[in-house]
PDB file of C-alpha atoms in Angstrom:
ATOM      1  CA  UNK G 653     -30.499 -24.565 -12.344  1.00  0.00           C
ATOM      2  CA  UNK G 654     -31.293 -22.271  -9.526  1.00  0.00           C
ATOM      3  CA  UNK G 655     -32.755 -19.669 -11.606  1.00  0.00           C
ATOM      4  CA  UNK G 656     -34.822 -21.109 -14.274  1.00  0.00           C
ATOM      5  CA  UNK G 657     -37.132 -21.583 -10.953  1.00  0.00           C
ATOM      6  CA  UNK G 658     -39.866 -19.590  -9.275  1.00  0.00           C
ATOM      7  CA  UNK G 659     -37.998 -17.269  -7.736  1.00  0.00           C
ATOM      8  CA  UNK G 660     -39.373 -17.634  -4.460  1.00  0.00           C
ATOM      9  CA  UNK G 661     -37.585 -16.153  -1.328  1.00  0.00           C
ATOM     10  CA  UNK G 662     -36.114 -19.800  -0.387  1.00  0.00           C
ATOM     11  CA  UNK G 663     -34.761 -20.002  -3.978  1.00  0.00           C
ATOM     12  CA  UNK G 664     -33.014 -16.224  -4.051  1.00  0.00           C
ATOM     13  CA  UNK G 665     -31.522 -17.293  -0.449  1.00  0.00           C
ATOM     14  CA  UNK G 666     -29.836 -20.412  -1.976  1.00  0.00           C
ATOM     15  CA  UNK G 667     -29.134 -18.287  -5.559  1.00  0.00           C
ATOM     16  CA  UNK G 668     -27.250 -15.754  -3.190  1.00  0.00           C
ATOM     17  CA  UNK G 669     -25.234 -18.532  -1.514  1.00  0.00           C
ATOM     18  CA  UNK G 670     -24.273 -20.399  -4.130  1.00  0.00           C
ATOM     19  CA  UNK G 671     -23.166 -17.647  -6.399  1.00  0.00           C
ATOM     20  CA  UNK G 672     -21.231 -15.822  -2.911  1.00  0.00           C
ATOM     21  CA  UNK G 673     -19.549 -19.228  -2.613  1.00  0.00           C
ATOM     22  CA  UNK G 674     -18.398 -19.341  -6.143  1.00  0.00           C
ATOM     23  CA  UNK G 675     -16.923 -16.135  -6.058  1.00  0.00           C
ATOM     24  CA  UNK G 676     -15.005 -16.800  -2.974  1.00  0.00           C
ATOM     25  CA  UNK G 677     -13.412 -20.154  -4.492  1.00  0.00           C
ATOM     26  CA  UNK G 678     -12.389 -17.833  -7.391  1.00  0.00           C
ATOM     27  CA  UNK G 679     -11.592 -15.415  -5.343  1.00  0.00           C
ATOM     28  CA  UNK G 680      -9.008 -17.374  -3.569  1.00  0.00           C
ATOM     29  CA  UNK G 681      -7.323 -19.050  -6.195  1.00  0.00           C
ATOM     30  CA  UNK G 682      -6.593 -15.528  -7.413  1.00  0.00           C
ATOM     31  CA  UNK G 683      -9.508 -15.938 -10.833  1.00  0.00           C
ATOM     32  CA  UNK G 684     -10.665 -12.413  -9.749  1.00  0.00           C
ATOM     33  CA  UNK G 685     -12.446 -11.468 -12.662  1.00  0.00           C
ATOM     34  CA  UNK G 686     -14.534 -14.889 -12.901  1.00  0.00           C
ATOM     35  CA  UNK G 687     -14.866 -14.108  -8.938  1.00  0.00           C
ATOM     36  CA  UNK G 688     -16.422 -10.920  -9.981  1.00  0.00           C
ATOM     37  CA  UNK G 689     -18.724 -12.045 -12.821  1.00  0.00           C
ATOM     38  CA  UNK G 690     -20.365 -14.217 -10.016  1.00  0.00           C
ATOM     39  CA  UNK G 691     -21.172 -11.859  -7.814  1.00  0.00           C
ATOM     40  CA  UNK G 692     -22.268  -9.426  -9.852  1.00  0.00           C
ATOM     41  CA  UNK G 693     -25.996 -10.781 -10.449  1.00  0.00           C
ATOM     42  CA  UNK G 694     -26.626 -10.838  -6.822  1.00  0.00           C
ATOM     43  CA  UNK G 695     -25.655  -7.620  -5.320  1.00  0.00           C
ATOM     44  CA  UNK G 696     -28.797  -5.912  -5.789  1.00  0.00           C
ATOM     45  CA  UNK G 697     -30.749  -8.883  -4.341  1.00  0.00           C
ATOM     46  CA  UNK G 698     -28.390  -9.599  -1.022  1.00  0.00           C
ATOM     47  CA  UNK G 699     -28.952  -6.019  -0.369  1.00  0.00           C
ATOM     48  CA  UNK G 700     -32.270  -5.832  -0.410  1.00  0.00           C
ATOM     49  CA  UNK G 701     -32.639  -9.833   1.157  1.00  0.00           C
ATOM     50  CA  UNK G 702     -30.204  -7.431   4.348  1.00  0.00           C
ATOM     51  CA  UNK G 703     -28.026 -11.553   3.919  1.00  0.00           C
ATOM     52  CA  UNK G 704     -25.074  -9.502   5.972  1.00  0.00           C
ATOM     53  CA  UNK G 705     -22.747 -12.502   6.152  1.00  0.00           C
ATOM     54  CA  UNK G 706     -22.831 -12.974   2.158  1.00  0.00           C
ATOM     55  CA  UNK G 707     -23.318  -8.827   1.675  1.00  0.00           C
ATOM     56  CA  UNK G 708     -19.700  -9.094   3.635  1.00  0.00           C
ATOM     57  CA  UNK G 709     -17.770 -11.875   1.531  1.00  0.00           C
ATOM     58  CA  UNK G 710     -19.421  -9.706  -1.630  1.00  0.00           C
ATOM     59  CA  UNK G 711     -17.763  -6.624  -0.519  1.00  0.00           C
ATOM     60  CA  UNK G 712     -14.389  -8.449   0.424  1.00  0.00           C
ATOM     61  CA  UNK G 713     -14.821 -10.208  -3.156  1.00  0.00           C
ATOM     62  CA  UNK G 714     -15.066  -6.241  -5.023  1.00  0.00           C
ATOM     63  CA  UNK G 715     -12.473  -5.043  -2.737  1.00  0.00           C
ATOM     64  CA  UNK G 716     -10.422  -7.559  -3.864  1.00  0.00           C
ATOM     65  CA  UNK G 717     -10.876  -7.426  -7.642  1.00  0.00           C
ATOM     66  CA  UNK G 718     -10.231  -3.208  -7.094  1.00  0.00           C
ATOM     67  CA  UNK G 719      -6.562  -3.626  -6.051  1.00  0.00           C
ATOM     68  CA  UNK G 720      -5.888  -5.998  -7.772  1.00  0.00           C
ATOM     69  CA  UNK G 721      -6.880  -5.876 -10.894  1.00  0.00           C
ATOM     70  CA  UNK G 722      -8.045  -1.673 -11.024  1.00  0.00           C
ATOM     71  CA  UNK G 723      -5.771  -0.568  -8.355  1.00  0.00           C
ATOM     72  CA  UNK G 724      -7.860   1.257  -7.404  1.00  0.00           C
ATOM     73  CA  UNK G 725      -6.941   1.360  -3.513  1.00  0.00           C
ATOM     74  CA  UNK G 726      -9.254   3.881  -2.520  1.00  0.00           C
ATOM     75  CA  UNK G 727     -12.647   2.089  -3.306  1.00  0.00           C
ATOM     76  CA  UNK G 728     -10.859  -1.461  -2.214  1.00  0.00           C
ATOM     77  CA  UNK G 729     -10.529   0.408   0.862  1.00  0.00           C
ATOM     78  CA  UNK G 730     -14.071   1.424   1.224  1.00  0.00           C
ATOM     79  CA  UNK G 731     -15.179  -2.299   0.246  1.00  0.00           C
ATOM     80  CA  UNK G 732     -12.864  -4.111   2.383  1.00  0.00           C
ATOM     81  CA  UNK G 733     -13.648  -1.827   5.750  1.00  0.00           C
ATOM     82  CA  UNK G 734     -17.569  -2.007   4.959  1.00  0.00           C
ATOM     83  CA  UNK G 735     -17.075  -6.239   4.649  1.00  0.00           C
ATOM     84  CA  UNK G 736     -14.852  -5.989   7.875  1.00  0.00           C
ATOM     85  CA  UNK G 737     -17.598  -3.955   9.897  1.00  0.00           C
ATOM     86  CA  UNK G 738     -20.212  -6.401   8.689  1.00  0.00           C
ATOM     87  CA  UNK G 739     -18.529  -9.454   9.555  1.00  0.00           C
ATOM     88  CA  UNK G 740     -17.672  -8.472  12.683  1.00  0.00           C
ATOM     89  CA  UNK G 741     -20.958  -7.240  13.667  1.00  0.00           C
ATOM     90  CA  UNK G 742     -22.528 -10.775  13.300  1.00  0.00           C
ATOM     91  CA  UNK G 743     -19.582 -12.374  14.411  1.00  0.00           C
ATOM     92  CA  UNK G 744     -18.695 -14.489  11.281  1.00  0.00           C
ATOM     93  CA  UNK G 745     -15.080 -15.884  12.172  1.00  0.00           C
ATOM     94  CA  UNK G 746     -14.806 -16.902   7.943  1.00  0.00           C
ATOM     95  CA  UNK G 747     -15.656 -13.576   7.036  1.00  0.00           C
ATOM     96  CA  UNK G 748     -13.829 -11.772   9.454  1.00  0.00           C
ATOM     97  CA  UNK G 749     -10.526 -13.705   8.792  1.00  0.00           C
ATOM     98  CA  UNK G 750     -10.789 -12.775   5.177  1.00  0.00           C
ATOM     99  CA  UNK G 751     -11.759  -9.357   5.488  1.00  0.00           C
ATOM    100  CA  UNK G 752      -8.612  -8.910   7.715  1.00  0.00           C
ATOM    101  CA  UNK G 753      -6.074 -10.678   5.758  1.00  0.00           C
ATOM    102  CA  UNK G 754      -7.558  -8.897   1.961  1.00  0.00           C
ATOM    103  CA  UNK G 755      -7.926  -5.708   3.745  1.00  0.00           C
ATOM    104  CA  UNK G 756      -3.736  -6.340   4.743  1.00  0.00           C
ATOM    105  CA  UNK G 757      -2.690  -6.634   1.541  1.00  0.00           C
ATOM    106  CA  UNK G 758      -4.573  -3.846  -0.062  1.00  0.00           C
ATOM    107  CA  UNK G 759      -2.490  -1.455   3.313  1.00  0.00           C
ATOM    108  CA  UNK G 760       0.615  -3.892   2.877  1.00  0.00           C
ATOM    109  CA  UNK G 761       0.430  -2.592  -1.579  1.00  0.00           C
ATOM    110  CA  UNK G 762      -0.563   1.045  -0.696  1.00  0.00           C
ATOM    111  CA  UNK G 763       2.622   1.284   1.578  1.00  0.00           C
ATOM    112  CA  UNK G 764       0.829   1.679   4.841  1.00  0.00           C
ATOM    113  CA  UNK G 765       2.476  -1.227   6.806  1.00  0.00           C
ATOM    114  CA  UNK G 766       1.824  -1.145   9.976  1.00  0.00           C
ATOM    115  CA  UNK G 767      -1.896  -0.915   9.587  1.00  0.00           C
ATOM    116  CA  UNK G 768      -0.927  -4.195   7.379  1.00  0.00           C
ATOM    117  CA  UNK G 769       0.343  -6.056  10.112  1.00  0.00           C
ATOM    118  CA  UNK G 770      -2.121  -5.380  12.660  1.00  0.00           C
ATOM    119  CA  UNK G 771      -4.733  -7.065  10.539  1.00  0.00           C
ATOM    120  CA  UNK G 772      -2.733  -9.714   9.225  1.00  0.00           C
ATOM    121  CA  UNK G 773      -2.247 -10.094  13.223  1.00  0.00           C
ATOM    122  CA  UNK G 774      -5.752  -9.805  14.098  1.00  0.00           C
ATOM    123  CA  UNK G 775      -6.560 -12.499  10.942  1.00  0.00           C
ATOM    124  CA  UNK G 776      -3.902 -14.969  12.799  1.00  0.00           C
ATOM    125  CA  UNK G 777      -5.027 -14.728  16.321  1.00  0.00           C
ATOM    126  CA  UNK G 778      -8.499 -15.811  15.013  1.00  0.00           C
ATOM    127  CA  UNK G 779      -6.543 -18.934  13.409  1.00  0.00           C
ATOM    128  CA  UNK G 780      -4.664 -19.639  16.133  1.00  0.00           C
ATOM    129  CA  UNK G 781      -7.791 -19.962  18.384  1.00  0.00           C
ATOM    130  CA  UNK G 782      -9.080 -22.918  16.660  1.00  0.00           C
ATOM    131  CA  UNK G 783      -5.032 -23.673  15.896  1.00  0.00           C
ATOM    132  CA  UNK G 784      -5.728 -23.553  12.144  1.00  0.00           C
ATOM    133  CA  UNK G 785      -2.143 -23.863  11.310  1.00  0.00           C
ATOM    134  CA  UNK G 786      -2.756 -23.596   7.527  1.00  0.00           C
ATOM    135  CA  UNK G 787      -3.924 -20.110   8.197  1.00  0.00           C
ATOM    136  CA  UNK G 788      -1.576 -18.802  10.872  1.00  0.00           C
ATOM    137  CA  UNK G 789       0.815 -19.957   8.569  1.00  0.00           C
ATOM    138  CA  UNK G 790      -0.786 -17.766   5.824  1.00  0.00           C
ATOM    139  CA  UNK G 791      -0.880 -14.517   8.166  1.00  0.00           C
ATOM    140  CA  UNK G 792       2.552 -15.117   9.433  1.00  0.00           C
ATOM    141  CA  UNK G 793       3.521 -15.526   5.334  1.00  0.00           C
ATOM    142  CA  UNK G 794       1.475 -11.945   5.104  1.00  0.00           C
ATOM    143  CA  UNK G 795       3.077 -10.415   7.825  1.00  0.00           C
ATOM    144  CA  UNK G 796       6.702 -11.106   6.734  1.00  0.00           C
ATOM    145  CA  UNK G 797       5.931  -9.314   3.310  1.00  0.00           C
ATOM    146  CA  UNK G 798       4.911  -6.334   5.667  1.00  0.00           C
ATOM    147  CA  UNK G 799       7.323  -5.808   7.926  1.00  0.00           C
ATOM    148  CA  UNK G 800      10.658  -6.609   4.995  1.00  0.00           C
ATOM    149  CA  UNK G 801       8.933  -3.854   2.819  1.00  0.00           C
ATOM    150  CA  UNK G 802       8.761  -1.725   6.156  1.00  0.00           C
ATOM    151  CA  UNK G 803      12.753  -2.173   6.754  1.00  0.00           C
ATOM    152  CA  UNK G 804      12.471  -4.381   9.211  1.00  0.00           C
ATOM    153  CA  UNK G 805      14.005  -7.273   7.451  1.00  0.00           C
ATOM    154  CA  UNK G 806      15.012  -9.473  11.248  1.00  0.00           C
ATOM    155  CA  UNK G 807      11.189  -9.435  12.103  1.00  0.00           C
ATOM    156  CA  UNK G 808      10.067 -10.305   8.655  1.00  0.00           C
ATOM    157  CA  UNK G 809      12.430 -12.976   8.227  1.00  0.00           C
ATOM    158  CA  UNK G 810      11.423 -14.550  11.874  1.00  0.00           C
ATOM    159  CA  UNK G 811       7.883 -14.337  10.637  1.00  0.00           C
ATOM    160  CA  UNK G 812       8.527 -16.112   6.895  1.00  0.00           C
ATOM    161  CA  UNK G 813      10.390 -18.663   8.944  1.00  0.00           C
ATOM    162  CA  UNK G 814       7.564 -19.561  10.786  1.00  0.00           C
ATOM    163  CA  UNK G 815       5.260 -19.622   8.152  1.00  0.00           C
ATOM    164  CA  UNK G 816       6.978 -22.878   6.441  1.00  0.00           C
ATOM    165  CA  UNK G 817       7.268 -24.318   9.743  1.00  0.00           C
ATOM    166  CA  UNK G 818       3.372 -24.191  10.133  1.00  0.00           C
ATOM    167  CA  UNK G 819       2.837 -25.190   6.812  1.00  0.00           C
ATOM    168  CA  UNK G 820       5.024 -28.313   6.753  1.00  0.00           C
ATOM    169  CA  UNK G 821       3.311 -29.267   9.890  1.00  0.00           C
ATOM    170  CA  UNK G 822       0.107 -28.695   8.376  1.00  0.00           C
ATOM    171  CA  UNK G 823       0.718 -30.490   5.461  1.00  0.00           C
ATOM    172  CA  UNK G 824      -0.995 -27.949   3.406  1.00  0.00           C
ATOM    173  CA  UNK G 825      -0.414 -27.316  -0.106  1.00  0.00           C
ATOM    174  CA  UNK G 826      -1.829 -23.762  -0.117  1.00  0.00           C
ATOM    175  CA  UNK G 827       0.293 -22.471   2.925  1.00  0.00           C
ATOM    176  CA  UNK G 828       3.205 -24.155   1.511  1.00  0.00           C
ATOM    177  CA  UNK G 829       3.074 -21.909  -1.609  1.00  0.00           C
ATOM    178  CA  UNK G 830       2.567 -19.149   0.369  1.00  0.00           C
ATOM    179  CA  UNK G 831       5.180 -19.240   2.908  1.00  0.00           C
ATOM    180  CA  UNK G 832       8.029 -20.647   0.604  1.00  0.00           C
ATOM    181  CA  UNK G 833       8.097 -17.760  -1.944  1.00  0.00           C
ATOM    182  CA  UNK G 834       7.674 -15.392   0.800  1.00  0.00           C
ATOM    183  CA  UNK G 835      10.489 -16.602   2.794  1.00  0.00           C
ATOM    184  CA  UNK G 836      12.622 -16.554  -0.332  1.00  0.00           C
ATOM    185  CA  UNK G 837      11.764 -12.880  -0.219  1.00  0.00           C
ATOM    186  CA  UNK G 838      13.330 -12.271   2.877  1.00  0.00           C
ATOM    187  CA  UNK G 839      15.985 -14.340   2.463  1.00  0.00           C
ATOM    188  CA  UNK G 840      16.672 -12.365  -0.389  1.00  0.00           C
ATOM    189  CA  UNK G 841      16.529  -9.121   1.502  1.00  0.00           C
ATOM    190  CA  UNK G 842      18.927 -10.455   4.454  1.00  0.00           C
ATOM    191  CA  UNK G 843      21.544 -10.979   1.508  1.00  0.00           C
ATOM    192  CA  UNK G 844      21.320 -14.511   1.422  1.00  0.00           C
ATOM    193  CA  UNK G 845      20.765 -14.886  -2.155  1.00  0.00           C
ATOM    194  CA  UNK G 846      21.230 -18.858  -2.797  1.00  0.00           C
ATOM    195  CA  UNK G 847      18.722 -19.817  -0.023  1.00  0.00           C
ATOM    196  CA  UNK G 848      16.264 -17.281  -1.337  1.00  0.00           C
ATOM    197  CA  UNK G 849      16.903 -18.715  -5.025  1.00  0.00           C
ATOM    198  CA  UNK G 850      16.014 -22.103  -3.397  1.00  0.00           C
ATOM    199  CA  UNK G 851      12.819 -20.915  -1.729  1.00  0.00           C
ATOM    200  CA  UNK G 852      11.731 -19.165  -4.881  1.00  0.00           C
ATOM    201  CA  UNK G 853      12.178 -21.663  -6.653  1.00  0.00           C
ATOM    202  CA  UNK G 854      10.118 -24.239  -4.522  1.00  0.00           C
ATOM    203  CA  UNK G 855       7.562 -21.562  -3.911  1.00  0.00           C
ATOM    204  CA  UNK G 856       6.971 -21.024  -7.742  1.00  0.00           C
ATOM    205  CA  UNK G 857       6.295 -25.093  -8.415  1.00  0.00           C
ATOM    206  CA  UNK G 858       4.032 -24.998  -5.584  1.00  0.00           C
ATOM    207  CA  UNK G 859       1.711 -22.586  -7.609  1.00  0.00           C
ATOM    208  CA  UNK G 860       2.203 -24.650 -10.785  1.00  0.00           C
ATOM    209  CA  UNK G 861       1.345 -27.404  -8.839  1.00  0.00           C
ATOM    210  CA  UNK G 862      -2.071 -25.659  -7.694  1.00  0.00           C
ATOM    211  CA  UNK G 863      -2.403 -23.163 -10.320  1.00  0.00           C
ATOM    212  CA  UNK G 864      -2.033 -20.122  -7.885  1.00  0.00           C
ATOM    213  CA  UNK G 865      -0.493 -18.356 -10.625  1.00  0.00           C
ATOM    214  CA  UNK G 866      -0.700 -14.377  -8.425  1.00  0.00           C
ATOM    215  CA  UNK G 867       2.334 -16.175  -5.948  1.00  0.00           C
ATOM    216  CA  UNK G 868       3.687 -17.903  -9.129  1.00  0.00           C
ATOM    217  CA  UNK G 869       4.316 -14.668 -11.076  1.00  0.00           C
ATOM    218  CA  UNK G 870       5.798 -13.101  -7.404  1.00  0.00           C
ATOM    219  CA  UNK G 871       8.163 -15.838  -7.551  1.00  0.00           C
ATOM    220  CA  UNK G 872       9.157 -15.275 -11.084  1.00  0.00           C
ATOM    221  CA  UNK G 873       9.464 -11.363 -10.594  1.00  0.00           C
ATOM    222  CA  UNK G 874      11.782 -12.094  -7.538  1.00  0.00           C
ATOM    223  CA  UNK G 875      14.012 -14.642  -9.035  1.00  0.00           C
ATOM    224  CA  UNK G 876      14.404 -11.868 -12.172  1.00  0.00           C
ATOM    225  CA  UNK G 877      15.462  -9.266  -9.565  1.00  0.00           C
ATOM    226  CA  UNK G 878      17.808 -11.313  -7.708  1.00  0.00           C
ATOM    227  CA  UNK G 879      19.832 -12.933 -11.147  1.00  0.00           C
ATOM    228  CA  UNK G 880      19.876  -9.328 -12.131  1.00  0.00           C
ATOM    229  CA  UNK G 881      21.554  -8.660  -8.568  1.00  0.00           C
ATOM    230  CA  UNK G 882      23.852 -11.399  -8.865  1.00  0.00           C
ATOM    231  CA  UNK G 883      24.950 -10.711 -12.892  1.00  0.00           C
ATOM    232  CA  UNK G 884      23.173 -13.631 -14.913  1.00  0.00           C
ATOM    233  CA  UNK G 885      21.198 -11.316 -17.032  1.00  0.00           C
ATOM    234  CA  UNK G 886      20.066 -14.023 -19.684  1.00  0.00           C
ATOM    235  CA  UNK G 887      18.682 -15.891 -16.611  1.00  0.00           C
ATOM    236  CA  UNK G 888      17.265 -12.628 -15.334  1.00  0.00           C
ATOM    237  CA  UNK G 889      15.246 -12.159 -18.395  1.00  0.00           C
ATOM    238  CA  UNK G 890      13.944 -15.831 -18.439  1.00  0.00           C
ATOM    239  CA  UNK G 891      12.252 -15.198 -14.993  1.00  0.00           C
ATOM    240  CA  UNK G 892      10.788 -11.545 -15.938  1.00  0.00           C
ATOM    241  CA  UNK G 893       9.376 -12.910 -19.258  1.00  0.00           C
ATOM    242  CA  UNK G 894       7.387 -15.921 -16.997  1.00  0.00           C
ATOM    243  CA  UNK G 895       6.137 -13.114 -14.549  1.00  0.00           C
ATOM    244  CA  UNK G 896       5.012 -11.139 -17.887  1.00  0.00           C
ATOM    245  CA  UNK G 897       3.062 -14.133 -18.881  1.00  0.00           C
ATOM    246  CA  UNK G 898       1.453 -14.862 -16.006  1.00  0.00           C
ATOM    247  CA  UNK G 899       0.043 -11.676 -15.137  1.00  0.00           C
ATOM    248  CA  UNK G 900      -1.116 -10.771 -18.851  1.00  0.00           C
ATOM    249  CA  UNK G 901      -2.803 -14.044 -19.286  1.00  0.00           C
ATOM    250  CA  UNK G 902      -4.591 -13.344 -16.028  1.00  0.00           C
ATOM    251  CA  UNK G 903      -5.358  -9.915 -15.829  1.00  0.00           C
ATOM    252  CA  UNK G 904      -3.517  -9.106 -13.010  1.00  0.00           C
ATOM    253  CA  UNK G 905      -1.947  -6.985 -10.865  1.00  0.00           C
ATOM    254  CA  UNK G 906      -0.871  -4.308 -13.812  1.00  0.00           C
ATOM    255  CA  UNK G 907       2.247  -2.830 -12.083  1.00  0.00           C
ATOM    256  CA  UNK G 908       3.919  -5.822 -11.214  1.00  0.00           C
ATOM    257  CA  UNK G 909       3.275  -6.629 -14.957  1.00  0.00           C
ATOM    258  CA  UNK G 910       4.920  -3.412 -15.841  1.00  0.00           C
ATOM    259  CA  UNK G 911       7.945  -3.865 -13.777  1.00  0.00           C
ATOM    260  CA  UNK G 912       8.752  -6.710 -14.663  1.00  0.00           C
ATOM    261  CA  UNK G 913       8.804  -5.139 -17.983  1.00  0.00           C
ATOM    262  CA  UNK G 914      10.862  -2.486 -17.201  1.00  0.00           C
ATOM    263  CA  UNK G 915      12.926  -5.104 -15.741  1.00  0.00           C
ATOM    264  CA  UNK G 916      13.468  -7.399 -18.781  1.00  0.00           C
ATOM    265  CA  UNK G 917      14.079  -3.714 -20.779  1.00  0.00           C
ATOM    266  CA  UNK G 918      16.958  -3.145 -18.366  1.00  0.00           C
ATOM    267  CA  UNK G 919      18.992  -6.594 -19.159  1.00  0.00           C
TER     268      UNK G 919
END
């Protein structure tokens, strides 16, 4: 409705805000293309209208779609950093807690951990200032995934840990499906392979509950790995073949898609 008016410089303001919005809501329920296609129109005009706090969710929004869907880590990296710097130089707490935490999983998926953690660290000391618990839970979900795929399973596991027990206090559906499936993963890693079936298991009806189908497919992909580990192949290839679906149907995250692949090739 927007723009079939005048565009007048009160009607591009509230064009640019409601089209950074709906990318973020895409964004975050992992829809990264759709989160893309709204942003797109507007990039030109935020720039020139110098909107920093929107110019800053934009970039997170591109960085976002270029790991995850091109993984392309390089530019994500140049996006993410630029939305970071923004955000922080107008103080936006919003944008700066999502800068941090995207900018953490693009480092946590290109192997450079630590760097991961100390954003996912910065991202949850933000949180815990206005005790968001939903989102400390979130970071402390982040951070586990971090530190196990850095060795250091004991820390990770402490972290996933706490991460359910914020998001049960919280009550939060979103943090839940976060922290369950991630705590699954660690349990997995410590060797204890029927409570991190459990936890997978809870963690992938959580995202059919909310259609967070990125955390669903994780779930899947780990529960494939783990019957493999244990010897129930035909269960093994159940789990791979839901991660395959997930991520074709919704364009994402291409080498997960082709592991589990070479995964369900393998039983």
């Amino acid at each position: 409705s927007l723009e079939k008016l005048d565009k007048t410089d009160e009607v591009i303001e509230n064009i640019i805000n409601a089209r950074t919005a709906l990318g973020l809501y895409n964004m975050q329920i992992a829809y990264l293309e759709e989160a893309k296609e709204a942003i797109a129109p507007i990039i030109d005009l935020t720039l020139k209208h110098a909107n920093k706090r929107r110019l800053s969710q934009i970039y997170t929004i591109l960085g976002h779609h270029s790991y995850m869907i091109e993984e392309d880590f390089q530019k994500a990296f140049k996006y993410l950093k630029e939305g970071l710097e923004l955000s922080e130089e107008i103080n936006d707490i919003i944008s700066t807690i999502l800068a941090n935490y995207h900018l953490g999983l693009a480092l946590t998926l290109n192997c450079e951990f630590e760097k991961a953690v100390y954003h996912f660290e910065k991202a949850h000391r933000i949180n815990e200032t206005f005790n968001n618990l939903w989102g400390m839970s979130v970071m402390k979900s982040q951070s586990s995934y971090a530190c196990n795929y850095r060795g250091q399973v004991n820390i990770g596991n402490q972290h996933s840990k706490d991460a359910i027990q914020l998001a049960e206090e919280s009550g939060d559906i979103f943090s839940k499906t976060m922290a369950y499936p991630l705590h699954g993963l660690s349990s997995y890693y410590k060797g204890s392979f029927a409570e991190a079936i459990q936890y997978l298991i809870t963690g992938a009806e959580f995202g059919e509950r909310i259609n967070y189908f990125m955390v669903n497919a994780l779930s899947q992909f780990c529960l494939g790995e783990l019957h493999f580990e244990i010897g129930e192949y035909q269960k093994s290839k159940v789990y791979y073949g839901k991660a395959i679906m997930l991520l074709e149907n919704n364009r994402l995250f291409p080498s997960l898609m082709n592991l589990s692949k070479i995964g369900l090739a393998r039983d």
